[in-house]
Amino acid sequence: TFYSLNGSFPANAARLDAYHLASAFAGTLTGTTLQLAAADDVTADDMWLYIGGNFFKTSALTETAPGVRQVTLTPVAGGSAPTAGNYVVPVPTGGRVAPFIRMSPPVSGVWDAALLARHPLLFPALTPREVRGKAFTLGVGNRPGLVVLDEDFVSPVVNPVDFIMDDAVGEWTRLLGDTSVNPELSWEYWNGRGWWKLPVTADETRHLKQKGALRFDVPPDLTSSDWAGKTNFWIRARLIGGDYGQEKVTVRSKTVGGVTEQTVERSSANIHAPSVLRLTISYGVCTRTLPTFVLAQDSGSLRDQSAANLTAEAMVEAFVPLAVALGRLTAGLAPSRVSAECPCECGCGGAHSAAAPSRPVSADAGSASVAPVTERALLIGLDAAPSGAPVNVFLLVEQERDHGAFAPLVVEALVADRFVPLVAQDTTRGLGESGIVSMAFTLEPTRRELFGRSLTWLRLAPPAGANGGDWQPSLRGAYLNGVWASATETLTRELLGSSEGAPDLTLTLARPPVLHDTLELRVREPLGDEERALLRRSDARKVLSDVEGLPGDWVLWTRVTDPGDEPANARVYALDEATGVVRFGNGLHGMIPPIGVDAIIAFSYKRTEPPQPGSDSVPGNFVAPRSQLNLVSPVESVETVISIDQSAGGAPPEPEDRVLRFGFARGRHRGRAVTLRDIEDLALQSSPDIAQAHAFARRGYVRLVVVMRGRNPIPSAAQLRELRRLLLESAPTSLAAHGALRITGPALRKLRVELRLRVDALDHAGALLDGVKQRLGALFDAETGGVAHDGWPLGVAPTESDVALALIDTPHLESIVDVRLHERTDDDASDAWPVTLASHELAVLDADPIQIQLETAEVVP
């Protein structure tokens, strides 16, 4: 790449530097001595610093104290002394300073630029006299326009300058080894009746003795013929005279026992038949001919512009940038004619344009004033055209980002070669997180070829005025007809039993566990008109009458924590979701269901598959990405259902220990996240897979760090998404703003432990090693480690004393000689373990983290 720069450069300048004026260092200037900034590790001797609009050369670099450096400044010849303390250091560009000459046609430009590869430029009046050059711009006929030279001249050059290009010796041509032969070829073509002589206008190959071009005019009667099993237009070369060398015959005689034998040896070493290594064919149309088809391929798309060339002097578009093509689809402008200026660089000065002012252009060529699209956008191509009811596209984000400034996205569809806006709902917050974009199509999109694919196209882009350069979505996939799903089963019209009017009636659902707040329990009651109207006044669905197959009035009862806390006329019940046990009141506290046979029915409730005995892992959390799901009942037009991402968020019924653990917390927050402690408790209650949760108040947002139990303490994207959804249901609306609640996993600091231990006997060395590794693994467990056995805490750096305390009563351990802690960095290096950790960092054991040296306490006789 060549840049024409105005300015003077030092003689024999070795490199070209740049100065970034926005990156100045603050130095201390005393006269001509500059004390460098502490962060400056670049400045050295013999460098040019930029200070206050002038350049100064550095010298006498010294270090006056540890970390304190100073240099002496010398201004450019004729320059003033430095007057400011801020300075800019040079940045190497990798380029070089070189002189160049610009040709002044036609005097100096009537020669081929290929000569520069063989001959130097001769400057009779300058020193040096011969200088090599390279052409950076070319004109008509490969003539050089600008030539960069390899060397600078000793004395300043006064323009214009004369030079000589000697082309007395032409380009060397490699011939065949044997030049004594004189082959003659006859080039012929098939005209349908026989082989006829081809009108050759130039043969640079000298009858295929060297490389070169064969030029001929295509005969008008050239026809196809069958040759070697192929039908095509054939041209042949036939040897009619001379040869490419002759066979050498040698006769050798040998006499043995009076008998002479003659041996004839034939050698083809002198025969140099032509061997074609590469053959290319090109042609030019010398007469005006209307092409049958004109296709232009730009930006991965193939456009048929044949209609624009039905008349002479037609213009077609080629090499249209993608940004311009998309701009035409956005602008909504009708096709127009080309401008009066000639679009090609033919040097006609607009004469071609003036001669044919009414040239048609291609059907989709927009106005020259259409602005190219420079903003970022996401284009989605569909095999079929969506229409009608809202269409969902689930966009799975690889890495969540803060894209709240770009929400909601502008969604458009390509209709009749124009992008038109759609009515859409964006739940992805500008593709900052996974979610669904729902679209309603009033017009059916049309198919169009973009990027080489003929599809129907949707475009998602930030709203107007947003800084699209900061919009950097990272997607893992886009899925049509995506919906949120839960691993639940809905049961309807389950008969619970009858009431005999006895207090404290207890019934049991058939298939627990029951998902929270999903039971719709109704009791058949004999109601009068006034009582029925009173109940329906508060809720129209409070009473359902004459349900198909269930005559009578069915009243909806309300679930409460304990009917004993309710008044006598309250239609309430208590439910144990884990066991499915339903308990009613005793008439003093909570109503007794009216007497009736089969009068208590669970109209609907949702359940999920319970954990296996002895496990607290929910089966629904193990649905892997791309797993095919079975439909319980067929759905019209749905062939298959797959899971897009890993499932998460399911929690088993709480055992007694977790009920006791979070009982007081529930009494405090009552399911609402008001304080940071509430957020932590709700996160811990949400899933037994969460070992720790710590919330921190930051300026403008709340940060929640979640540590998972098991070998990997980092939560998955699906787990973070489901936890966020659960917390926002209980949190104030202010936390629902994008970026107000940020849930992350811990930053891991990998620990290595180096131990020197004394064992009571060498026979117990193996047992001691196993015990030490087991205890250290338990110490740093995120769920049960630490001193209090509630998990190694987040943000706490372990010390040698912590390790020693965990090992002090290990069986067969005589004493602890030494403990050293190290950290393994990302580049697999080992650093000293830090004294403190940040609040979001977690100490974890590295792979193969423990190195133990043993000493024996045995007394050897």
CSV table of N, CA, C and O in Angstrom, one decimal, residues 753-824:
chain,number,residue,atom,x,y,z
A,753,VAL,N,-1.5,-27.1,46.2
A,753,VAL,CA,-1.0,-27.2,47.6
A,753,VAL,C,0.2,-28.1,47.6
A,753,VAL,O,0.2,-29.2,47.0
A,754,GLU,N,1.3,-27.6,48.2
A,754,GLU,CA,2.6,-28.3,48.3
A,754,GLU,C,2.8,-28.6,49.7
A,754,GLU,O,2.9,-27.7,50.6
A,755,LEU,N,2.9,-29.9,50.1
A,755,LEU,CA,3.0,-30.3,51.5
A,755,LEU,C,4.3,-31.1,51.7
A,755,LEU,O,4.8,-31.9,50.9
A,756,ARG,N,4.9,-30.9,52.9
A,756,ARG,CA,5.9,-31.8,53.5
A,756,ARG,C,5.4,-32.3,54.8
A,756,ARG,O,5.2,-31.6,55.8
A,757,LEU,N,5.2,-33.6,54.8
A,757,LEU,CA,4.6,-34.3,56.0
A,757,LEU,C,5.5,-35.4,56.5
A,757,LEU,O,6.3,-36.0,55.8
A,758,ARG,N,5.3,-35.6,57.8
A,758,ARG,CA,6.1,-36.7,58.5
A,758,ARG,C,5.1,-37.8,58.8
A,758,ARG,O,4.1,-37.5,59.6
A,759,VAL,N,5.3,-39.0,58.3
A,759,VAL,CA,4.4,-40.1,58.6
A,759,VAL,C,5.0,-41.0,59.7
A,759,VAL,O,6.2,-41.0,59.9
A,760,ASP,N,4.1,-41.6,60.5
A,760,ASP,CA,4.6,-42.3,61.6
A,760,ASP,C,5.3,-43.6,61.2
A,760,ASP,O,6.2,-44.1,61.9
A,761,ALA,N,5.0,-44.2,60.0
A,761,ALA,CA,5.7,-45.4,59.6
A,761,ALA,C,5.5,-45.4,58.1
A,761,ALA,O,4.4,-45.1,57.5
A,762,LEU,N,6.5,-45.9,57.4
A,762,LEU,CA,6.5,-46.0,55.9
A,762,LEU,C,5.4,-46.9,55.5
A,762,LEU,O,4.8,-46.7,54.4
A,763,ASP,N,5.0,-47.9,56.3
A,763,ASP,CA,3.9,-48.8,55.9
A,763,ASP,C,2.6,-48.1,55.8
A,763,ASP,O,1.7,-48.6,55.1
A,764,HIS,N,2.5,-46.9,56.4
A,764,HIS,CA,1.2,-46.2,56.4
A,764,HIS,C,1.2,-45.0,55.4
A,764,HIS,O,0.3,-44.2,55.4
A,765,ALA,N,2.2,-45.0,54.5
A,765,ALA,CA,2.4,-43.8,53.6
A,765,ALA,C,1.2,-43.7,52.7
A,765,ALA,O,0.6,-42.7,52.4
A,766,GLY,N,0.8,-44.9,52.1
A,766,GLY,CA,-0.4,-44.9,51.1
A,766,GLY,C,-1.6,-44.4,51.8
A,766,GLY,O,-2.4,-43.6,51.2
A,767,ALA,N,-1.9,-44.9,53.0
A,767,ALA,CA,-3.1,-44.5,53.7
A,767,ALA,C,-3.1,-43.0,54.0
A,767,ALA,O,-4.1,-42.3,54.0
A,768,LEU,N,-1.9,-42.5,54.4
A,768,LEU,CA,-1.8,-41.1,54.7
A,768,LEU,C,-2.1,-40.2,53.5
A,768,LEU,O,-2.8,-39.2,53.6
A,769,LEU,N,-1.5,-40.6,52.3
A,769,LEU,CA,-1.7,-39.8,51.1
A,769,LEU,C,-3.2,-39.8,50.8
A,769,LEU,O,-3.7,-38.7,50.4
A,770,ASP,N,-3.9,-40.9,50.8
A,770,ASP,CA,-5.3,-40.9,50.5
A,770,ASP,C,-6.1,-40.1,51.5
A,770,ASP,O,-7.0,-39.4,51.1
A,771,GLY,N,-5.8,-40.2,52.8
A,771,GLY,CA,-6.5,-39.4,53.8
A,771,GLY,C,-6.3,-37.9,53.6
A,771,GLY,O,-7.2,-37.1,53.7
A,772,VAL,N,-5.1,-37.5,53.2
A,772,VAL,CA,-4.8,-36.0,53.0
A,772,VAL,C,-5.6,-35.5,51.8
A,772,VAL,O,-6.2,-34.4,51.9
A,773,LYS,N,-5.6,-36.2,50.7
A,773,LYS,CA,-6.3,-35.8,49.5
A,773,LYS,C,-7.8,-35.7,49.8
A,773,LYS,O,-8.5,-34.8,49.3
A,774,GLN,N,-8.3,-36.7,50.5
A,774,GLN,CA,-9.7,-36.7,50.8
A,774,GLN,C,-10.1,-35.5,51.7
A,774,GLN,O,-11.1,-34.9,51.5
A,775,ARG,N,-9.3,-35.2,52.7
A,775,ARG,CA,-9.6,-34.1,53.6
A,775,ARG,C,-9.5,-32.7,52.9
A,775,ARG,O,-10.3,-31.8,53.1
A,776,LEU,N,-8.5,-32.5,52.0
A,776,LEU,CA,-8.4,-31.3,51.3
A,776,LEU,C,-9.5,-31.1,50.3
A,776,LEU,O,-10.0,-30.0,50.1
A,777,GLY,N,-9.9,-32.2,49.7
A,777,GLY,CA,-11.1,-32.2,48.8
A,777,GLY,C,-12.3,-31.8,49.5
A,777,GLY,O,-13.1,-31.0,49.0
A,778,ALA,N,-12.5,-32.3,50.7
A,778,ALA,CA,-13.7,-31.9,51.5
A,778,ALA,C,-13.6,-30.5,52.0
A,778,ALA,O,-14.6,-29.8,52.1
A,779,LEU,N,-12.4,-30.0,52.3
A,779,LEU,CA,-12.2,-28.7,52.8
A,779,LEU,C,-12.7,-27.6,51.8
A,779,LEU,O,-13.3,-26.6,52.1
A,780,PHE,N,-12.4,-27.8,50.5
A,780,PHE,CA,-12.7,-26.8,49.5
A,780,PHE,C,-14.0,-27.2,48.7
A,780,PHE,O,-14.2,-26.7,47.6
A,781,ASP,N,-14.8,-28.1,49.2
A,781,ASP,CA,-16.1,-28.3,48.6
A,781,ASP,C,-17.0,-27.1,48.8
A,781,ASP,O,-17.1,-26.5,49.9
A,782,ALA,N,-17.6,-26.7,47.7
A,782,ALA,CA,-18.4,-25.5,47.7
A,782,ALA,C,-19.7,-25.6,48.5
A,782,ALA,O,-20.3,-24.6,48.9
A,783,GLU,N,-20.1,-26.9,48.8
A,783,GLU,CA,-21.4,-27.1,49.5
A,783,GLU,C,-21.2,-27.4,51.0
A,783,GLU,O,-21.9,-26.9,51.8
A,784,THR,N,-20.2,-28.3,51.2
A,784,THR,CA,-20.0,-28.8,52.6
A,784,THR,C,-18.6,-28.5,53.2
A,784,THR,O,-18.3,-29.0,54.3
A,785,GLY,N,-17.8,-27.8,52.5
A,785,GLY,CA,-16.5,-27.5,53.0
A,785,GLY,C,-16.4,-26.4,53.9
A,785,GLY,O,-17.4,-25.9,54.5
A,786,GLY,N,-15.2,-25.9,54.2
A,786,GLY,CA,-15.0,-24.7,55.1
A,786,GLY,C,-15.0,-25.2,56.5
A,786,GLY,O,-15.3,-26.3,56.9
A,787,VAL,N,-14.8,-24.2,57.4
A,787,VAL,CA,-14.7,-24.5,58.8
A,787,VAL,C,-16.1,-24.8,59.4
A,787,VAL,O,-16.2,-25.7,60.2
A,788,ALA,N,-17.1,-24.1,58.9
A,788,ALA,CA,-18.5,-24.4,59.4
A,788,ALA,C,-19.2,-25.5,58.6
A,788,ALA,O,-20.4,-25.7,58.9
A,789,HIS,N,-18.5,-26.1,57.7
A,789,HIS,CA,-19.1,-27.2,56.9
A,789,HIS,C,-20.3,-26.7,56.1
A,789,HIS,O,-21.2,-27.5,55.8
A,790,ASP,N,-20.4,-25.4,55.7
A,790,ASP,CA,-21.5,-25.0,54.9
A,790,ASP,C,-20.9,-24.5,53.5
A,790,ASP,O,-21.5,-23.6,52.9
A,791,GLY,N,-19.8,-25.0,53.1
A,791,GLY,CA,-19.2,-24.7,51.8
A,791,GLY,C,-18.0,-23.7,52.0
A,791,GLY,O,-18.1,-22.8,52.8
A,792,TRP,N,-17.0,-24.0,51.2
A,792,TRP,CA,-15.9,-23.0,51.2
A,792,TRP,C,-16.4,-21.7,50.8
A,792,TRP,O,-16.9,-21.5,49.7
A,793,PRO,N,-16.3,-20.6,51.6
A,793,PRO,CA,-17.0,-19.4,51.3
A,793,PRO,C,-16.4,-18.6,50.1
A,793,PRO,O,-15.2,-18.7,49.8
A,794,LEU,N,-17.3,-17.9,49.4
A,794,LEU,CA,-17.0,-17.1,48.3
A,794,LEU,C,-16.2,-15.9,48.8
A,794,LEU,O,-16.5,-15.3,49.8
A,795,GLY,N,-15.1,-15.5,48.1
A,795,GLY,CA,-14.3,-14.3,48.4
A,795,GLY,C,-13.4,-14.5,49.5
A,795,GLY,O,-12.8,-13.5,50.0
A,796,VAL,N,-13.1,-15.7,50.0
A,796,VAL,CA,-12.2,-16.0,51.1
A,796,VAL,C,-11.0,-16.7,50.6
A,796,VAL,O,-11.2,-17.8,50.0
A,797,ALA,N,-9.8,-16.2,50.9
A,797,ALA,CA,-8.6,-16.9,50.4
A,797,ALA,C,-8.1,-17.8,51.5
A,797,ALA,O,-7.9,-17.4,52.6
A,798,PRO,N,-7.9,-19.1,51.2
A,798,PRO,CA,-7.4,-20.0,52.2
A,798,PRO,C,-5.9,-19.7,52.5
A,798,PRO,O,-5.2,-19.1,51.7
A,799,THR,N,-5.5,-20.1,53.7
A,799,THR,CA,-4.2,-19.8,54.2
A,799,THR,C,-3.5,-21.2,54.6
A,799,THR,O,-4.2,-22.2,54.6
A,800,GLU,N,-2.2,-21.1,54.8
A,800,GLU,CA,-1.5,-22.4,55.3
A,800,GLU,C,-2.1,-22.9,56.5
A,800,GLU,O,-2.2,-24.1,56.8
A,801,SER,N,-2.6,-22.0,57.4
A,801,SER,CA,-3.2,-22.5,58.7
A,801,SER,C,-4.5,-23.2,58.4
A,801,SER,O,-4.8,-24.2,59.1
A,802,ASP,N,-5.3,-22.8,57.4
A,802,ASP,CA,-6.5,-23.5,57.1
A,802,ASP,C,-6.2,-24.9,56.7
A,802,ASP,O,-6.9,-25.9,57.1
A,803,VAL,N,-5.2,-25.1,55.8
A,803,VAL,CA,-4.8,-26.4,55.4
A,803,VAL,C,-4.3,-27.3,56.5
A,803,VAL,O,-4.7,-28.4,56.7
A,804,ALA,N,-3.5,-26.7,57.3
A,804,ALA,CA,-2.9,-27.4,58.5
A,804,ALA,C,-4.0,-27.9,59.4
A,804,ALA,O,-4.0,-29.0,60.0
A,805,LEU,N,-5.0,-27.0,59.7
A,805,LEU,CA,-6.0,-27.3,60.6
A,805,LEU,C,-6.9,-28.5,60.1
A,805,LEU,O,-7.3,-29.3,60.9
A,806,ALA,N,-7.1,-28.5,58.8
A,806,ALA,CA,-7.9,-29.6,58.2
A,806,ALA,C,-7.2,-31.0,58.2
A,806,ALA,O,-7.8,-32.0,58.2
A,807,LEU,N,-5.8,-30.9,58.3
A,807,LEU,CA,-5.0,-32.2,58.3
A,807,LEU,C,-4.5,-32.6,59.7
A,807,LEU,O,-3.9,-33.7,59.8
A,808,ILE,N,-4.8,-31.8,60.7
A,808,ILE,CA,-4.0,-32.0,62.0
A,808,ILE,C,-4.3,-33.4,62.6
A,808,ILE,O,-3.4,-34.0,63.2
A,809,ASP,N,-5.5,-33.9,62.4
A,809,ASP,CA,-5.8,-35.2,63.1
A,809,ASP,C,-5.9,-36.4,62.1
A,809,ASP,O,-6.6,-37.3,62.3
A,810,THR,N,-5.3,-36.2,60.9
A,810,THR,CA,-5.3,-37.3,59.9
A,810,THR,C,-4.6,-38.5,60.5
A,810,THR,O,-3.5,-38.4,61.0
A,811,PRO,N,-5.2,-39.7,60.3
A,811,PRO,CA,-4.5,-40.9,60.8
A,811,PRO,C,-3.1,-41.1,60.2
A,811,PRO,O,-2.9,-40.8,59.0
A,812,HIS,N,-2.2,-41.5,61.1
A,812,HIS,CA,-0.8,-41.8,60.7
A,812,HIS,C,0.0,-40.5,60.3
A,812,HIS,O,1.1,-40.7,59.8
A,813,LEU,N,-0.5,-39.3,60.6
A,813,LEU,CA,0.3,-38.1,60.4
A,813,LEU,C,1.0,-37.8,61.7
A,813,LEU,O,0.4,-37.5,62.7
A,814,GLU,N,2.3,-37.8,61.6
A,814,GLU,CA,3.2,-37.5,62.8
A,814,GLU,C,3.2,-36.0,63.0
A,814,GLU,O,3.0,-35.5,64.1
A,815,SER,N,3.5,-35.3,61.9
A,815,SER,CA,3.6,-33.8,62.0
A,815,SER,C,3.6,-33.2,60.6
A,815,SER,O,3.8,-33.9,59.6
A,816,ILE,N,3.3,-31.9,60.6
A,816,ILE,CA,3.3,-31.1,59.3
A,816,ILE,C,4.5,-30.3,59.3
A,816,ILE,O,4.7,-29.4,60.1
A,817,VAL,N,5.4,-30.6,58.3
A,817,VAL,CA,6.7,-29.9,58.3
A,817,VAL,C,6.5,-28.5,57.6
A,817,VAL,O,7.0,-27.5,58.0
A,818,ASP,N,5.8,-28.5,56.4
A,818,ASP,CA,5.7,-27.3,55.6
A,818,ASP,C,4.5,-27.3,54.8
A,818,ASP,O,4.0,-28.4,54.3
A,819,VAL,N,3.8,-26.1,54.6
A,819,VAL,CA,2.7,-26.0,53.7
A,819,VAL,C,2.9,-24.8,52.8
A,819,VAL,O,3.2,-23.7,53.3
A,820,ARG,N,2.8,-25.0,51.5
A,820,ARG,CA,2.9,-23.8,50.6
A,820,ARG,C,1.7,-23.9,49.6
A,820,ARG,O,1.3,-24.9,49.1
A,821,LEU,N,1.2,-22.7,49.3
A,821,LEU,CA,0.0,-22.6,48.4
A,821,LEU,C,0.5,-21.8,47.2
A,821,LEU,O,1.2,-20.8,47.3
A,822,HIS,N,0.0,-22.3,46.0
A,822,HIS,CA,0.3,-21.7,44.7
A,822,HIS,C,-0.9,-21.6,43.9
A,822,HIS,O,-1.9,-22.3,44.1
A,823,GLU,N,-0.9,-20.7,42.9
A,823,GLU,CA,-2.0,-20.5,42.0
A,823,GLU,C,-1.6,-20.9,40.6
A,823,GLU,O,-0.6,-20.4,40.1
A,824,ARG,N,-2.5,-21.6,39.9
A,824,ARG,CA,-2.2,-21.9,38.5
A,824,ARG,C,-3.0,-20.9,37.7
A,824,ARG,O,-4.2,-20.8,37.8
